[in-house]
């Protein structure tokens, strides 16, 4: 069994397995080179050969334990008809949802066909890697993807999305239902295609107003996990809910082979004494610490290694690697986690 699967299923490794969220991306010169060869970011996500190569890039350079599919949480709205453009320094921009006709059309789209390229990339990557390395598939959560669809891009305050939620607008209800169905189908297809593990990114869960978190975070996630479980009872599912670790006990209740991704705002003792009591944990080095490097990185890495030694734990950042991060710092981090950098 790969070290990551072992940890995610409650086992213990002599040193923790590691991968980094957004490990394939702009901090790597070899990524930037390939990125330049295509016009739009989505063109790269749907280019089988190039995206397969980009997925494998971080493992060619570093001794990571897993490859994560190179794609984006926004491929789902993109193929459902809400075309996405990622604009430099601004982020994603999505086409407007033009009323009921959008949903009528979206429901008829055969998702596994529309997403056959990411699925094929997972297959290619699983074929290319030795059995000691894991392949991670992923999706955004319904709410996190819905924020982009309703706001037509990235938002700071999520006023539009929250307004739809609080008024239970037909647009909101339909968007959430469409997404829940699509995400479940896509995640199951990813496991069928070769993913050993899947991660659900709920990066904006915290924007759901407190009284609504049960209906629009906990319940949809539990339904998704339940649906995946009917086809794949043992595939580990990592739930990464940024800023909502207080919901974790309700999310995992009664499920097995769930692991919890923890963001950098959660203190290590809370992660260890509260969250790890529920399930194996993953995280939570601050991406800024990796950017900074040096003594602070050594100290924080050492704190995590000490806290989780001899427990089911996957080393990771608390959020995605920052594009300005020096490649050398990542190399040092890997050495530290492997125990060679002391
Ligand atoms: O982890 C990996 O290496 C796999 C690839 C991956 C990307 N995005 C590539 C990407 C994954 C897992 C994601 C997830 C994702 N995408 C999330 C959830 C995780 C998180 O960071 O909170 C979210 C919210 C998105 C939405 C998204 N995609 C935004 C807001 C942006 C623009 C902002 C930015 O960082 O540039 C993207 C674009 C994006 N996704 C890039 C990459 C490498 C940069 C675009 C480029 O290279 O041109």
Short mmCIF file of C-alpha atoms and ligand atoms in Angstrom, two decimals:
data_model
loop_
_atom_site.label_atom_id
_atom_site.label_comp_id
_atom_site.label_asym_id
_atom_site.label_seq_id
_atom_site.Cartn_x
_atom_site.Cartn_y
_atom_site.Cartn_z
CA UNK A 1 0.00 0.00 0.00
CA UNK A 2 1.24 3.52 -0.69
CA UNK A 3 2.25 5.56 2.37
CA UNK A 4 -0.58 8.05 1.76
CA UNK A 5 -3.26 5.37 1.56
CA UNK A 6 -1.86 3.82 4.70
CA UNK A 7 -2.10 7.11 6.60
CA UNK A 8 -5.54 7.96 5.22
CA UNK A 9 -6.85 4.58 6.32
CA UNK A 10 -5.60 5.09 9.85
CA UNK A 11 -2.16 3.49 9.56
CA UNK A 12 1.15 4.87 10.77
CA UNK A 13 4.26 5.56 8.70
CA UNK A 14 7.79 6.02 10.04
CA UNK A 15 7.86 9.48 8.45
CA UNK A 16 4.72 11.18 7.18
CA UNK A 17 3.78 10.97 3.50
CA UNK A 18 3.59 14.33 1.79
CA UNK A 19 2.16 16.24 -1.14
CA UNK A 20 1.26 19.91 -1.50
CA UNK A 21 -1.98 21.50 -2.57
CA UNK A 22 -1.39 23.26 -5.94
CA UNK A 23 1.92 21.43 -6.26
CA UNK A 24 1.71 21.73 -10.05
CA UNK A 25 1.62 25.41 -10.86
CA UNK A 26 3.26 28.73 -11.40
CA UNK A 27 6.09 28.40 -8.84
CA UNK A 28 7.59 25.75 -11.19
CA UNK A 29 9.50 27.13 -14.22
CA UNK A 30 8.68 23.97 -16.19
CA UNK A 31 4.98 24.62 -15.56
CA UNK A 32 5.27 28.24 -16.70
CA UNK A 33 6.93 27.09 -19.88
CA UNK A 34 4.12 24.69 -20.77
CA UNK A 35 1.52 27.23 -19.69
CA UNK A 36 2.97 29.68 -22.21
CA UNK A 37 2.50 27.22 -25.05
CA UNK A 38 -1.30 27.39 -24.80
CA UNK A 39 -3.55 30.44 -24.87
CA UNK A 40 -6.01 29.92 -22.05
CA UNK A 41 -5.68 28.08 -18.75
CA UNK A 42 -8.72 25.96 -19.60
CA UNK A 43 -7.01 24.90 -22.85
CA UNK A 44 -4.29 23.38 -20.68
CA UNK A 45 -6.81 21.62 -18.42
CA UNK A 46 -8.32 20.00 -21.54
CA UNK A 47 -5.05 19.14 -23.29
CA UNK A 48 -4.45 15.47 -22.55
CA UNK A 49 -0.70 15.28 -23.20
CA UNK A 50 0.29 18.62 -21.68
CA UNK A 51 -1.91 18.29 -18.59
CA UNK A 52 -0.61 14.75 -18.01
CA UNK A 53 2.92 16.12 -18.17
CA UNK A 54 2.12 19.02 -15.83
CA UNK A 55 0.53 16.62 -13.32
CA UNK A 56 3.75 14.58 -13.25
CA UNK A 57 6.14 17.56 -13.13
CA UNK A 58 6.24 18.03 -9.35
CA UNK A 59 7.05 14.34 -8.81
CA UNK A 60 9.93 14.48 -11.26
CA UNK A 61 11.51 17.22 -9.19
CA UNK A 62 10.51 16.30 -5.63
CA UNK A 63 9.99 13.12 -3.65
CA UNK A 64 6.26 13.65 -3.16
CA UNK A 65 4.04 10.68 -2.31
CA UNK A 66 1.21 11.64 -4.62
CA UNK A 67 0.31 13.39 -7.85
CA UNK A 68 -2.84 15.49 -7.90
CA UNK A 69 -4.70 15.75 -11.19
CA UNK A 70 -3.83 18.99 -12.93
CA UNK A 71 -7.21 20.57 -13.48
CA UNK A 72 -9.41 23.09 -11.70
CA UNK A 73 -12.58 23.08 -9.66
CA UNK A 74 -14.10 25.26 -12.39
CA UNK A 75 -14.01 22.61 -15.14
CA UNK A 76 -17.49 21.57 -13.99
CA UNK A 77 -19.25 24.90 -14.69
CA UNK A 78 -17.10 25.19 -17.82
CA UNK A 79 -18.43 21.98 -19.36
CA UNK A 80 -21.97 22.64 -18.09
CA UNK A 81 -22.12 25.67 -20.38
CA UNK A 82 -20.89 28.47 -18.15
CA UNK A 83 -17.65 29.11 -20.01
CA UNK A 84 -14.70 30.02 -17.76
CA UNK A 85 -11.76 32.28 -18.61
CA UNK A 86 -8.90 32.67 -16.16
CA UNK A 87 -7.61 36.20 -16.56
CA UNK A 88 -4.12 37.07 -15.37
CA UNK A 89 -4.08 38.96 -12.02
CA UNK A 90 -7.89 38.93 -11.89
CA UNK A 91 -8.71 35.25 -11.67
CA UNK A 92 -11.63 33.34 -13.16
CA UNK A 93 -14.43 35.06 -15.09
CA UNK A 94 -17.58 33.04 -15.83
CA UNK A 95 -20.28 33.62 -18.38
CA UNK A 96 -23.68 34.57 -16.99
CA UNK A 97 -26.27 31.87 -16.27
CA UNK A 98 -29.01 32.88 -18.71
CA UNK A 99 -32.08 31.62 -16.88
CA UNK A 100 -33.92 28.30 -17.01
CA UNK A 101 -32.55 27.37 -20.43
CA UNK A 102 -29.08 27.02 -18.85
CA UNK A 103 -30.33 24.33 -16.45
CA UNK A 104 -32.39 22.55 -19.10
CA UNK A 105 -29.32 22.30 -21.32
CA UNK A 106 -26.90 21.49 -18.47
CA UNK A 107 -29.00 18.54 -17.27
CA UNK A 108 -28.72 16.94 -20.70
CA UNK A 109 -24.92 17.11 -20.85
CA UNK A 110 -23.24 13.70 -20.48
CA UNK A 111 -20.69 14.66 -17.87
CA UNK A 112 -18.27 11.75 -18.18
CA UNK A 113 -18.01 12.50 -21.87
CA UNK A 114 -17.63 16.23 -21.34
CA UNK A 115 -14.92 15.57 -18.75
CA UNK A 116 -13.30 12.67 -20.61
CA UNK A 117 -9.98 14.53 -20.88
CA UNK A 118 -9.40 15.01 -17.12
CA UNK A 119 -10.52 11.39 -16.66
CA UNK A 120 -8.05 10.22 -19.30
CA UNK A 121 -5.30 12.26 -17.62
CA UNK A 122 -5.96 10.44 -14.35
CA UNK A 123 -5.71 7.15 -16.22
CA UNK A 124 -2.43 8.20 -17.87
CA UNK A 125 -0.93 9.37 -14.59
CA UNK A 126 -1.90 6.17 -12.79
CA UNK A 127 -0.23 4.20 -15.61
CA UNK A 128 2.91 6.37 -15.51
CA UNK A 129 3.56 6.23 -11.77
CA UNK A 130 4.89 3.31 -9.72
CA UNK A 131 2.55 1.68 -7.21
CA UNK A 132 4.39 3.44 -4.35
CA UNK A 133 2.87 6.78 -5.46
CA UNK A 134 -0.79 7.68 -5.08
CA UNK A 135 -2.95 9.54 -7.58
CA UNK A 136 -5.35 12.13 -6.17
CA UNK A 137 -8.50 13.26 -7.95
CA UNK A 138 -10.60 16.15 -6.72
CA UNK A 139 -13.58 18.43 -7.03
CA UNK A 140 -14.78 21.59 -5.37
CA UNK A 141 -17.76 21.29 -3.04
CA UNK A 142 -21.19 22.34 -4.33
CA UNK A 143 -21.14 25.62 -2.37
CA UNK A 144 -17.53 26.51 -3.25
CA UNK A 145 -18.16 25.99 -6.98
CA UNK A 146 -21.56 27.73 -6.72
CA UNK A 147 -19.91 30.92 -5.39
CA UNK A 148 -17.97 31.23 -8.67
CA UNK A 149 -21.05 30.45 -10.75
CA UNK A 150 -23.30 32.96 -8.99
CA UNK A 151 -20.68 35.69 -8.59
CA UNK A 152 -19.40 35.01 -12.13
CA UNK A 153 -15.91 34.88 -10.66
CA UNK A 154 -13.89 35.21 -7.50
CA UNK A 155 -15.43 37.23 -4.71
CA UNK A 156 -14.29 38.68 -1.42
CA UNK A 157 -17.57 39.16 0.38
CA UNK A 158 -19.79 36.66 -1.49
CA UNK A 159 -22.73 39.09 -1.27
CA UNK A 160 -24.47 37.79 -4.40
CA UNK A 161 -24.07 34.12 -3.50
CA UNK A 162 -25.13 34.72 0.12
CA UNK A 163 -28.14 36.70 -1.01
CA UNK A 164 -29.27 33.83 -3.24
CA UNK A 165 -28.74 31.40 -0.37
CA UNK A 166 -30.65 33.45 2.19
CA UNK A 167 -33.61 34.04 -0.11
CA UNK A 168 -33.47 30.41 -1.29
CA UNK A 169 -33.76 31.74 -4.85
CA UNK A 170 -34.69 29.21 -7.57
CA UNK A 171 -31.33 30.02 -9.18
CA UNK A 172 -29.51 28.98 -5.99
CA UNK A 173 -31.54 25.81 -5.41
CA UNK A 174 -31.09 24.71 -9.02
CA UNK A 175 -27.38 25.53 -9.08
CA UNK A 176 -26.74 23.55 -5.89
CA UNK A 177 -28.76 20.56 -7.11
CA UNK A 178 -27.05 20.55 -10.49
CA UNK A 179 -23.63 20.76 -8.85
CA UNK A 180 -24.28 18.04 -6.30
CA UNK A 181 -25.29 15.65 -9.06
CA UNK A 182 -22.38 16.60 -11.33
CA UNK A 183 -19.74 16.47 -8.59
CA UNK A 184 -20.85 13.02 -7.44
CA UNK A 185 -20.78 11.69 -10.99
CA UNK A 186 -17.37 13.23 -11.66
CA UNK A 187 -15.75 12.00 -8.43
CA UNK A 188 -16.99 8.44 -8.96
CA UNK A 189 -15.73 8.58 -12.56
CA UNK A 190 -12.34 9.81 -11.31
CA UNK A 191 -11.99 6.80 -9.03
CA UNK A 192 -13.02 4.51 -11.89
CA UNK A 193 -10.38 6.16 -14.09
CA UNK A 194 -7.55 5.57 -11.62
CA UNK A 195 -7.70 7.99 -8.68
CA UNK A 196 -6.62 6.25 -5.45
CA UNK A 197 -7.83 9.11 -3.26
CA UNK A 198 -10.15 12.04 -3.81
CA UNK A 199 -10.19 15.42 -2.14
CA UNK A 200 -13.17 17.72 -1.86
CA UNK A 201 -12.03 21.36 -1.80
CA UNK A 202 -14.43 23.46 0.24
CA UNK A 203 -12.31 26.59 0.18
CA UNK A 204 -15.19 29.01 0.79
CA UNK A 205 -17.31 26.98 3.24
CA UNK A 206 -16.82 29.71 5.83
CA UNK A 207 -18.83 32.17 3.71
CA UNK A 208 -22.03 30.17 4.35
CA UNK A 209 -23.85 32.05 7.14
CA UNK A 210 -23.80 30.08 10.41
CA UNK A 211 -27.51 29.11 10.56
CA UNK A 212 -27.27 27.65 7.05
CA UNK A 213 -24.14 25.55 7.39
CA UNK A 214 -26.02 22.38 8.14
CA UNK A 215 -28.20 22.65 5.01
CA UNK A 216 -25.59 23.90 2.57
CA UNK A 217 -22.28 22.49 3.83
CA UNK A 218 -22.77 19.44 6.07
CA UNK A 219 -25.76 17.85 4.32
CA UNK A 220 -24.57 18.13 0.69
CA UNK A 221 -21.11 16.86 1.65
CA UNK A 222 -22.57 13.92 3.57
CA UNK A 223 -24.86 13.05 0.62
CA UNK A 224 -21.86 13.18 -1.72
CA UNK A 225 -19.76 10.94 0.52
CA UNK A 226 -22.70 8.55 0.87
CA UNK A 227 -23.13 8.36 -2.89
CA UNK A 228 -19.42 7.75 -3.51
CA UNK A 229 -19.45 5.09 -0.78
CA UNK A 230 -22.12 3.05 -2.57
CA UNK A 231 -19.69 2.48 -5.49
CA UNK A 232 -16.34 2.77 -3.71
CA UNK A 233 -16.60 1.78 -0.04
CA UNK A 234 -12.87 1.96 0.67
CA UNK A 235 -11.46 4.82 -1.41
CA UNK A 236 -10.20 7.49 0.99
CA UNK A 237 -11.97 10.84 0.72
CA UNK A 238 -10.24 13.93 2.08
CA UNK A 239 -12.58 16.75 3.03
CA UNK A 240 -10.80 20.11 3.10
CA UNK A 241 -13.15 22.67 4.60
CA UNK A 242 -11.28 25.91 5.03
CA UNK A 243 -12.39 27.73 8.18
CA UNK A 244 -15.05 25.19 9.18
CA UNK A 245 -13.22 22.60 11.26
CA UNK A 246 -16.01 22.93 13.85
CA UNK A 247 -18.25 21.09 11.36
CA UNK A 248 -15.88 18.15 10.96
CA UNK A 249 -17.42 15.89 13.61
CA UNK A 250 -20.82 16.13 11.89
CA UNK A 251 -19.35 15.61 8.44
CA UNK A 252 -17.47 12.39 9.23
CA UNK A 253 -20.00 10.81 11.61
CA UNK A 254 -20.67 7.19 10.68
CA UNK A 255 -18.31 7.16 7.68
CA UNK A 256 -15.02 5.32 7.41
CA UNK A 257 -11.98 6.10 5.28
CA UNK A 258 -12.56 9.84 5.54
CA UNK A 259 -9.64 12.14 6.26
CA UNK A 260 -9.69 15.81 7.16
CA UNK A 261 -7.66 18.56 5.51
CA UNK A 262 -6.84 21.31 7.97
CA UNK A 263 -6.07 24.94 7.13
CA UNK A 264 -3.24 26.97 8.65
CA UNK A 265 -5.50 28.97 10.99
CA UNK A 266 -6.16 25.89 13.12
CA UNK A 267 -3.59 25.62 15.95
CA UNK A 268 -1.59 22.37 15.90
CA UNK A 269 -2.88 21.27 19.36
CA UNK A 270 -6.50 21.61 18.13
CA UNK A 271 -5.67 19.66 14.99
CA UNK A 272 -4.09 16.94 17.10
CA UNK A 273 -6.35 16.77 20.15
CA UNK A 274 -9.70 17.46 18.52
CA UNK A 275 -9.66 16.88 14.76
CA UNK A 276 -7.40 13.84 14.72
CA UNK A 277 -9.73 12.18 17.24
CA UNK A 278 -12.31 12.15 14.42
CA UNK A 279 -10.20 10.96 11.48
CA UNK A 280 -6.68 10.98 9.99
CA UNK A 281 -5.53 14.56 9.36
CA UNK A 282 -3.69 16.39 6.59
CA UNK A 283 -2.03 19.81 6.75
CA UNK A 284 -1.37 22.52 7.81
CA UNK A 285 1.91 24.38 7.24
CA UNK A 286 1.21 28.01 6.40
CA UNK A 287 1.93 28.62 2.68
CA UNK A 288 3.55 31.92 3.75
CA UNK A 289 6.00 30.02 5.92
CA UNK A 290 7.05 27.98 2.91
CA UNK A 291 7.38 31.19 0.91
CA UNK A 292 9.56 32.69 3.65
CA UNK A 293 11.66 29.57 4.23
CA UNK A 294 14.60 29.62 6.67
CA UNK A 295 14.44 29.13 10.41
CA UNK A 296 10.74 29.73 10.74
CA UNK A 297 10.02 26.99 8.23
CA UNK A 298 12.39 24.60 10.05
CA UNK A 299 10.68 25.33 13.35
CA UNK A 300 7.11 25.00 12.08
CA UNK A 301 7.85 21.81 10.14
CA UNK A 302 9.54 20.32 13.17
CA UNK A 303 6.52 21.22 15.35
CA UNK A 304 4.19 19.40 12.95
CA UNK A 305 6.46 16.36 12.67
CA UNK A 306 6.75 16.11 16.44
CA UNK A 307 3.05 16.58 17.07
CA UNK A 308 1.99 13.89 14.59
CA UNK A 309 4.81 11.39 14.90
CA UNK A 310 3.41 7.87 15.17
CA UNK A 311 -0.14 8.91 14.18
CA UNK A 312 -2.17 8.76 10.92
CA UNK A 313 -1.05 11.99 9.29
CA UNK A 314 -0.33 13.38 5.80
CA UNK A 315 2.01 16.35 5.59
CA UNK A 316 0.65 19.23 3.49
CA UNK A 317 0.17 22.97 3.50
CA UNK A 318 -2.92 24.59 5.02
CA UNK A 319 -3.80 25.99 1.58
CA UNK A 320 -2.33 26.06 -1.92
CA UNK A 321 1.33 26.82 -2.56
CA UNK A 322 1.82 30.50 -3.45
CA UNK A 323 3.06 31.22 -6.99
CA UNK A 324 6.03 33.31 -5.72
CA UNK A 325 7.37 30.40 -3.63
CA UNK A 326 11.04 29.65 -4.40
CA UNK A 327 11.51 26.12 -5.75
CA UNK A 328 14.46 25.70 -3.33
CA UNK A 329 12.16 26.14 -0.36
CA UNK A 330 10.00 23.29 -1.57
CA UNK A 331 13.12 21.10 -1.95
CA UNK A 332 14.16 22.01 1.61
CA UNK A 333 10.68 21.25 2.91
CA UNK A 334 10.76 17.78 1.37
CA UNK A 335 14.19 17.15 2.98
CA UNK A 336 12.91 18.33 6.35
CA UNK A 337 9.88 16.07 6.21
CA UNK A 338 12.03 13.15 5.05
CA UNK A 339 14.30 13.81 8.01
CA UNK A 340 17.39 14.84 6.09
CA UNK A 341 17.29 18.56 6.66
CA UNK A 342 18.00 18.72 10.38
O1 LIG B 1 -3.24 21.19 -6.66
C1 LIG B 1 -2.85 21.11 -7.84
O2 LIG B 1 -1.65 21.24 -8.18
C2 LIG B 1 -3.84 20.72 -8.92
C3 LIG B 1 -4.39 21.80 -9.67
C4 LIG B 1 -5.39 22.77 -9.08
C5 LIG B 1 -5.58 24.08 -9.63
N1 LIG B 1 -6.65 24.65 -9.00
C6 LIG B 1 -4.76 24.66 -10.72
C7 LIG B 1 -4.84 26.11 -11.02
C8 LIG B 1 -6.35 22.61 -8.07
C9 LIG B 1 -6.56 21.44 -7.14
C10 LIG B 1 -7.13 23.79 -8.04
C11 LIG B 1 -8.28 23.97 -7.13
C12 LIG B 1 -8.95 25.27 -7.07
N2 LIG B 1 -9.20 26.16 -8.07
C13 LIG B 1 -9.56 25.78 -5.90
C14 LIG B 1 -9.61 25.09 -4.55
C15 LIG B 1 -8.35 25.24 -3.78
C16 LIG B 1 -8.04 26.63 -3.31
O3 LIG B 1 -7.02 27.17 -3.77
O4 LIG B 1 -8.80 27.19 -2.51
C17 LIG B 1 -10.14 27.01 -6.21
C18 LIG B 1 -10.90 27.93 -5.28
C19 LIG B 1 -9.92 27.24 -7.61
C20 LIG B 1 -10.40 28.39 -8.43
C21 LIG B 1 -9.32 29.10 -9.13
N3 LIG B 1 -8.55 28.57 -10.13
C22 LIG B 1 -8.89 30.43 -8.93
C23 LIG B 1 -9.49 31.37 -7.90
C24 LIG B 1 -7.87 30.68 -9.84
C25 LIG B 1 -7.18 31.99 -10.11
C26 LIG B 1 -6.33 32.43 -8.98
C27 LIG B 1 -4.93 31.93 -9.13
O5 LIG B 1 -4.42 31.30 -8.21
O6 LIG B 1 -4.35 32.26 -10.17
C28 LIG B 1 -7.63 29.48 -10.56
C29 LIG B 1 -6.62 29.28 -11.61
C30 LIG B 1 -5.65 28.17 -11.43
N4 LIG B 1 -5.97 26.89 -11.02
C31 LIG B 1 -4.24 28.21 -11.70
C32 LIG B 1 -3.74 26.93 -11.45
C33 LIG B 1 -2.33 26.43 -11.62
C34 LIG B 1 -3.48 29.43 -12.18
C35 LIG B 1 -3.83 29.81 -13.60
C36 LIG B 1 -2.68 29.73 -14.59
O7 LIG B 1 -1.72 28.96 -14.41
O8 LIG B 1 -2.77 30.44 -15.61
#
